Coordinates of C-alpha atoms in Angstrom, one line a residue:
M1 CA 122.4 94.1 -48.6
K2 CA 123.5 95.0 -52.1
T3 CA 125.6 92.6 -54.1
A4 CA 128.8 93.2 -56.1
K5 CA 130.5 90.6 -58.3
I6 CA 134.0 91.5 -59.5
V7 CA 135.0 89.5 -62.6
I8 CA 138.7 89.4 -63.1
G9 CA 140.8 87.7 -65.8
A10 CA 143.4 85.6 -64.1
N11 CA 145.9 85.2 -67.0
F12 CA 146.6 87.2 -70.2
G13 CA 142.9 87.8 -71.1
D14 CA 140.4 85.7 -73.2
E15 CA 139.6 83.6 -70.1
G16 CA 135.8 83.8 -70.2
K17 CA 135.0 87.1 -68.4
G18 CA 132.1 87.7 -70.7
L19 CA 130.6 84.3 -70.0
M20 CA 130.8 84.9 -66.2
T21 CA 129.5 88.4 -66.4
D22 CA 126.5 87.1 -68.4
Y23 CA 126.1 84.3 -65.8
F24 CA 126.0 86.7 -62.8
A25 CA 123.7 89.1 -64.7
N26 CA 121.3 86.2 -65.3
E27 CA 121.4 85.4 -61.6
A28 CA 120.4 89.0 -60.8
K29 CA 117.6 88.7 -63.3
K30 CA 116.3 85.4 -61.7
Q31 CA 116.3 87.3 -58.3
D32 CA 114.5 90.2 -59.9
K33 CA 117.3 92.6 -59.0
S34 CA 118.2 95.7 -60.9
C35 CA 121.7 95.0 -62.4
L36 CA 124.5 97.3 -63.6
V37 CA 127.7 96.1 -65.3
V38 CA 130.7 98.4 -64.7
C39 CA 133.4 98.4 -67.3
H40 CA 136.3 99.7 -65.2
N41 CA 139.4 99.5 -67.3
G42 CA 140.5 99.1 -70.9
G43 CA 138.5 100.4 -73.9
S44 CA 137.4 99.3 -77.3
Q45 CA 140.2 96.7 -77.5
R46 CA 138.3 94.5 -75.0
G47 CA 136.4 91.7 -76.7
H48 CA 134.2 89.6 -74.5
T49 CA 132.1 87.0 -76.2
V50 CA 128.6 86.1 -75.0
V51 CA 126.4 83.4 -76.5
S52 CA 122.8 83.3 -75.3
P53 CA 120.9 80.1 -74.9
S54 CA 118.7 81.1 -77.8
G55 CA 121.8 81.4 -80.1
L56 CA 122.5 85.2 -80.1
R57 CA 126.3 85.8 -80.2
H58 CA 128.1 89.1 -79.7
V59 CA 131.6 90.3 -78.9
F60 CA 131.2 93.1 -76.3
H61 CA 133.5 96.2 -76.4
H62 CA 131.8 99.3 -75.0
F63 CA 128.8 97.5 -73.5
G64 CA 128.8 95.2 -70.5
S65 CA 128.4 91.5 -71.2
G66 CA 125.1 91.4 -69.3
N67 CA 123.1 93.1 -72.1
F68 CA 121.4 89.9 -73.3
V69 CA 119.7 89.5 -69.9
G70 CA 118.8 93.2 -69.5
A71 CA 121.7 94.6 -67.4
D72 CA 122.6 98.2 -67.9
T73 CA 126.2 99.4 -68.5
Y74 CA 128.4 102.0 -66.8
L75 CA 131.7 103.0 -68.4
S76 CA 133.7 104.2 -65.4
S77 CA 136.3 107.0 -65.4
E78 CA 139.1 104.5 -66.1
F79 CA 137.5 103.3 -69.3
I80 CA 138.6 104.8 -72.7
V81 CA 135.7 105.6 -75.0
N82 CA 136.0 105.4 -78.8
P83 CA 132.8 106.9 -80.5
I84 CA 133.6 105.1 -83.8
I85 CA 133.7 101.6 -82.2
F86 CA 130.8 102.5 -79.9
N87 CA 128.4 103.3 -82.7
Q88 CA 129.4 100.2 -84.7
E89 CA 128.5 98.1 -81.7
L90 CA 125.4 100.0 -80.9
S91 CA 124.1 99.2 -84.4
E92 CA 124.9 95.5 -84.0
L93 CA 123.0 95.4 -80.7
K94 CA 120.1 97.2 -82.1
N95 CA 119.8 94.6 -84.8
M96 CA 119.7 92.0 -82.1
E97 CA 117.2 94.0 -80.1
A98 CA 119.6 93.8 -77.2
I99 CA 119.8 97.5 -76.2
T100 CA 119.9 98.5 -72.5
K101 CA 120.9 101.8 -70.8
C102 CA 124.5 102.9 -71.2
F103 CA 126.1 105.5 -68.7
V104 CA 129.4 107.1 -69.4
D105 CA 131.5 108.7 -66.7
R106 CA 132.1 112.4 -67.3
N107 CA 135.9 111.9 -66.9
C108 CA 136.4 109.2 -69.5
Y109 CA 139.2 109.8 -72.0
I110 CA 138.2 109.8 -75.6
T111 CA 140.2 108.0 -78.4
T112 CA 140.4 109.9 -81.7
P113 CA 141.1 108.5 -85.2
F114 CA 144.6 110.0 -85.0
D115 CA 145.4 108.1 -81.8
M116 CA 144.5 104.9 -83.7
M117 CA 146.6 106.0 -86.7
I118 CA 149.7 106.7 -84.4
N119 CA 149.2 103.2 -82.9
Q120 CA 149.0 101.5 -86.2
I121 CA 151.9 103.4 -87.9
V122 CA 154.2 102.6 -85.0
E123 CA 153.2 98.9 -85.0
E124 CA 153.9 98.7 -88.8
H125 CA 157.2 100.5 -88.3
R126 CA 158.3 98.0 -85.6
G127 CA 157.9 95.1 -88.1
D128 CA 158.9 91.8 -86.5
G129 CA 159.5 93.7 -83.2
K130 CA 155.8 94.9 -82.9
H131 CA 154.3 94.8 -79.4
G132 CA 151.1 93.0 -80.4
S133 CA 148.8 96.0 -79.9
C134 CA 145.2 95.8 -81.1
G135 CA 145.9 99.0 -83.1
L136 CA 142.9 100.8 -81.5
G137 CA 144.9 103.7 -79.9
I138 CA 144.4 102.8 -76.2
F139 CA 147.9 103.6 -75.1
E140 CA 148.2 106.6 -77.4
T141 CA 145.0 108.0 -75.9
I142 CA 146.5 107.7 -72.4
V143 CA 149.8 109.3 -73.5
R144 CA 148.0 112.3 -75.1
S145 CA 145.8 112.7 -72.0
R146 CA 149.0 113.7 -70.2
T147 CA 149.4 116.7 -72.5
D148 CA 147.3 119.8 -73.1
K149 CA 145.8 118.0 -76.2
S150 CA 143.1 116.2 -74.3
Y151 CA 139.5 116.6 -73.1
S152 CA 137.2 114.3 -71.2
V153 CA 133.9 113.2 -72.6
Y154 CA 132.1 115.9 -70.6
E155 CA 134.5 118.7 -71.6
F156 CA 134.5 117.7 -75.3
S157 CA 130.6 117.4 -75.3
N158 CA 130.4 121.1 -74.1
M159 CA 132.7 122.5 -76.9
P160 CA 131.2 124.3 -79.9
V161 CA 131.6 122.3 -83.0
C162 CA 134.0 124.8 -84.5
D163 CA 136.3 124.3 -81.4
M164 CA 136.0 120.5 -81.8
R165 CA 137.2 120.9 -85.4
M166 CA 140.2 123.0 -84.3
F167 CA 141.1 120.6 -81.6
L168 CA 141.1 117.6 -83.8
D169 CA 142.9 119.4 -86.6
N170 CA 145.6 120.3 -84.2
I171 CA 146.0 116.7 -83.1
A172 CA 146.3 115.7 -86.8
T173 CA 148.7 118.4 -88.0
E174 CA 150.8 119.1 -84.9
Y175 CA 150.5 116.4 -82.3
L176 CA 150.6 113.3 -84.6
P177 CA 153.9 114.1 -86.3
Y178 CA 155.4 115.2 -83.0
R179 CA 154.4 112.0 -81.3
L180 CA 155.7 109.9 -84.2
K181 CA 159.1 111.6 -83.9
Q182 CA 159.1 110.8 -80.2
L183 CA 158.7 107.2 -81.2
G184 CA 161.6 107.3 -83.8
I185 CA 159.5 107.9 -87.0
E186 CA 160.8 111.0 -88.7
N187 CA 158.5 110.9 -91.8
I188 CA 154.9 109.8 -92.0
P189 CA 154.7 106.8 -94.4
A190 CA 153.2 107.6 -97.8
K191 CA 150.1 105.4 -97.2
W192 CA 149.3 107.3 -94.1
E193 CA 150.0 110.7 -95.8
R194 CA 147.4 109.9 -98.3
I195 CA 144.9 109.0 -95.6
L196 CA 145.7 112.2 -93.6
N197 CA 145.1 114.3 -96.8
D198 CA 141.5 113.6 -96.1
K199 CA 141.6 114.7 -92.5
G200 CA 138.7 117.2 -93.1
N201 CA 136.3 114.4 -93.8
I202 CA 137.8 112.2 -91.0
I203 CA 137.2 115.0 -88.5
E204 CA 133.7 115.7 -89.7
N205 CA 132.8 112.0 -89.5
Y206 CA 134.3 111.7 -86.1
I207 CA 132.3 114.6 -84.7
N208 CA 129.2 113.1 -86.1
D209 CA 130.1 109.8 -84.4
F210 CA 130.7 111.6 -81.1
M211 CA 127.3 113.4 -81.3
F212 CA 125.5 110.2 -82.2
M213 CA 127.1 108.5 -79.2
L214 CA 126.0 111.4 -76.9
D215 CA 122.4 110.8 -78.1
N216 CA 122.6 107.2 -76.9
V217 CA 124.3 107.5 -73.5
Q218 CA 123.9 109.4 -70.3
I219 CA 126.9 111.2 -68.9
I220 CA 127.1 110.7 -65.1
N221 CA 129.6 109.8 -62.3
S222 CA 130.2 106.7 -60.1
D223 CA 127.2 107.5 -57.9
I224 CA 125.2 105.5 -60.5
V225 CA 126.1 102.3 -58.7
D226 CA 123.9 103.3 -55.8
D227 CA 120.8 103.0 -58.0
Y228 CA 121.3 99.3 -58.5
N229 CA 120.9 96.3 -56.2
Y230 CA 123.3 94.1 -58.1
V231 CA 126.5 95.5 -59.6
I232 CA 129.0 93.5 -61.7
F233 CA 132.5 94.8 -62.3
E234 CA 133.6 93.4 -65.6
G235 CA 137.4 93.6 -66.0
A236 CA 139.3 93.7 -69.2
Q237 CA 142.5 91.8 -70.1
G238 CA 144.1 89.7 -67.2
L239 CA 146.3 89.8 -64.2
L240 CA 149.5 89.0 -66.1
L241 CA 149.0 92.0 -68.3
D242 CA 148.5 94.5 -65.4
Q243 CA 150.5 97.7 -65.9
N244 CA 152.4 97.0 -62.6
N245 CA 153.5 93.5 -63.6
L246 CA 157.0 94.8 -64.3
S247 CA 158.6 91.4 -64.9
Y248 CA 156.5 91.2 -68.1
M249 CA 157.4 94.6 -69.4
P250 CA 157.0 96.1 -72.0
H251 CA 154.2 93.9 -73.3
L252 CA 151.5 95.0 -70.9
T253 CA 148.2 96.8 -71.0
P254 CA 148.1 100.4 -69.6
S255 CA 145.6 99.8 -66.8
N256 CA 144.9 98.0 -63.5
T257 CA 143.5 94.6 -64.4
G258 CA 142.8 93.3 -60.9
I259 CA 140.6 94.4 -58.1
K260 CA 142.0 97.9 -57.5
N261 CA 139.6 99.9 -59.7
P262 CA 136.4 98.1 -58.6
M263 CA 137.4 98.4 -54.9
D264 CA 138.1 102.1 -55.4
I265 CA 134.6 102.6 -56.8
I266 CA 133.0 100.5 -54.0
G267 CA 134.8 102.5 -51.4
N268 CA 133.0 102.4 -48.0
R269 CA 129.6 101.4 -49.5
E270 CA 127.8 98.6 -47.6
I271 CA 128.0 95.9 -50.3
E272 CA 128.6 92.2 -50.1
V273 CA 131.5 91.6 -52.5
E274 CA 132.5 88.4 -54.3
V275 CA 135.7 88.5 -56.5
C276 CA 135.5 85.8 -59.2
Y277 CA 138.8 85.1 -61.0
V278 CA 138.4 83.5 -64.4
S279 CA 140.6 81.1 -66.3
R280 CA 140.3 78.7 -69.2
T281 CA 141.6 75.2 -68.6
Y282 CA 144.6 76.3 -70.5
M283 CA 146.2 79.7 -71.2
T284 CA 146.2 81.9 -74.2
R285 CA 148.0 85.1 -75.2
H286 CA 147.8 87.7 -78.0
G287 CA 150.9 89.4 -79.5
A288 CA 154.5 89.4 -78.3
G289 CA 155.9 89.0 -74.8
R290 CA 156.8 86.5 -72.2
F291 CA 154.8 83.3 -72.0
D292 CA 156.4 80.8 -69.7
T293 CA 154.2 77.8 -70.3
E294 CA 153.7 78.3 -74.1
C295 CA 153.1 75.2 -76.1
K296 CA 151.7 74.1 -79.5
K297 CA 148.0 74.4 -80.1
S298 CA 148.0 70.6 -80.8
D299 CA 149.3 70.1 -77.2
I300 CA 146.0 71.5 -76.0
N301 CA 143.5 70.6 -78.7
E302 CA 144.1 70.9 -82.4
N303 CA 140.3 71.2 -83.1
I304 CA 139.8 74.4 -81.1
V305 CA 137.8 76.9 -83.2
D306 CA 137.9 80.4 -81.8
L307 CA 135.6 82.8 -83.7
T308 CA 136.6 85.8 -81.6
N309 CA 140.4 85.6 -81.6
I310 CA 141.1 85.5 -85.3
P311 CA 144.5 86.4 -86.7
N312 CA 145.1 90.1 -87.4
P313 CA 148.0 92.2 -88.7
Y314 CA 148.9 93.6 -85.3
Q315 CA 148.6 90.6 -83.0
D316 CA 149.0 87.7 -85.5
T317 CA 147.7 84.4 -84.3
I318 CA 146.6 83.6 -80.7
R319 CA 149.2 81.7 -78.7
Y320 CA 148.6 78.7 -76.4
G321 CA 150.1 77.5 -73.1
M322 CA 149.6 75.1 -70.2
L323 CA 147.8 76.3 -67.0
M324 CA 149.6 75.7 -63.8
L325 CA 147.1 75.8 -60.9
N326 CA 149.6 76.7 -58.2
D327 CA 150.9 79.7 -60.2
L328 CA 147.3 80.7 -60.8
K329 CA 146.6 80.6 -57.1
N330 CA 149.7 82.7 -56.3
R331 CA 148.8 85.5 -58.6
I332 CA 145.2 85.6 -57.4
I333 CA 146.3 85.8 -53.7
S334 CA 148.7 88.5 -54.7
D335 CA 145.9 90.5 -56.3
L336 CA 143.5 90.0 -53.4
G337 CA 146.0 91.3 -50.8
S338 CA 144.2 92.0 -47.6
A339 CA 140.8 92.6 -49.2
N340 CA 137.9 91.3 -47.0
V341 CA 135.8 89.7 -49.8
N342 CA 134.3 86.4 -50.8
K343 CA 136.5 84.6 -53.2
S344 CA 135.7 82.4 -56.2
I345 CA 137.3 81.0 -59.3
A346 CA 135.7 80.1 -62.6
I347 CA 137.3 77.5 -64.9
T348 CA 135.9 77.7 -68.5
H349 CA 136.4 75.7 -71.7
L350 CA 136.2 72.3 -70.1
N351 CA 134.8 71.1 -73.4
E352 CA 138.1 71.8 -75.1
Y353 CA 140.7 70.7 -72.5
G354 CA 140.4 68.9 -69.1
V355 CA 141.3 69.9 -65.6
D356 CA 142.1 67.7 -62.6
Q357 CA 139.0 68.7 -60.5
S358 CA 140.3 67.0 -57.3
E359 CA 143.5 69.0 -57.6
L360 CA 141.5 72.2 -58.4
K361 CA 139.4 71.7 -55.2
K362 CA 142.5 71.0 -53.1
I363 CA 144.4 74.1 -54.2
F364 CA 141.4 76.4 -54.1
N365 CA 139.8 74.9 -51.0
E366 CA 138.9 78.4 -49.7
F367 CA 137.2 79.5 -52.9
D368 CA 133.8 78.8 -54.4
I369 CA 134.4 77.1 -57.7
Y370 CA 132.4 77.5 -60.9
V371 CA 133.1 75.5 -64.0
S372 CA 131.7 75.7 -67.5
D373 CA 131.7 73.1 -70.3
G374 CA 130.0 75.4 -72.9
M375 CA 129.5 78.9 -74.0
T376 CA 126.2 80.0 -72.4
H377 CA 125.3 80.9 -68.8
N378 CA 123.3 77.6 -68.7
D379 CA 126.6 75.7 -69.0
V380 CA 128.0 77.2 -65.8
Y381 CA 127.7 75.2 -62.6
S382 CA 129.3 75.0 -59.2
L383 CA 131.6 72.2 -58.0

């Protein structure tokens, strides 16, 4: 029977989903099984760090975190593609000789430079009241997709270049100021006016980026999962950021972060499914919003060095909090619902902060338990 692993962040993100995806992909490799990583939500804002035993390190955005061990990638219809970020990452992976096949669903939304601009202008306008967005235009892409100013990857790829230019110019000259006014910004800031004065070059560069991306992917649909013996669904963000977690509004991500998307793709296929929920031994959060167990970094470990989650102008500095195992169990059970699947939990970053393993086993007695005291798949083991 075919195998599916669903890797879900159990908190606010940054739990170690990249590590566990890499671990499962390496297990597939050891079993000599063809492996596909499905990125089923989010977009270029996802940043999953993988460190190989040989010392390679990469933060994955558009590619699945199984690349280092040879797994291919499928960006499903719920993933938002950004050709600019895609090509930057492709170049980085080529330099590491870590390129595998990448499939893009024909119905993926596409982020344009102007979605990113709207996102960044709005966050700058909010000042101290900013939401903590990554500034990469994910939500703005979704908003635009609900209008007539949107095309899927497949539709855009079949447009003549002259139509591509007209479409992008229309977003820049008509949609962008219209959307900013919707968000309470009547006049485009001078800094951004100067940037938009060069929209012709921005559009040409973007079209070139899109064409280059097309040369390096295959556009398909979800039937691609049938071609692989071992499929890993790699989630982005975490359960507490799910778009339906209304008690944490408005600081959420505009996607389903739990098992919904993977189970929709699996459908009635005969696949043995394991859902693996991932958490650090403590909690972290980017940007603004509710954080019930927030504490000082020094309460966890003053010496933590995080090379991925560095301060930025839109999300500021990463925040820290205590992990409550009973709360963790409750939100996992809520996400699982009535799904008939195997259940596991992975606890990472034991090298930075401890966990009561007897309490962990007691609370998660019906789960398989993985723990990791390092950054590579060789550091993951079962309790």
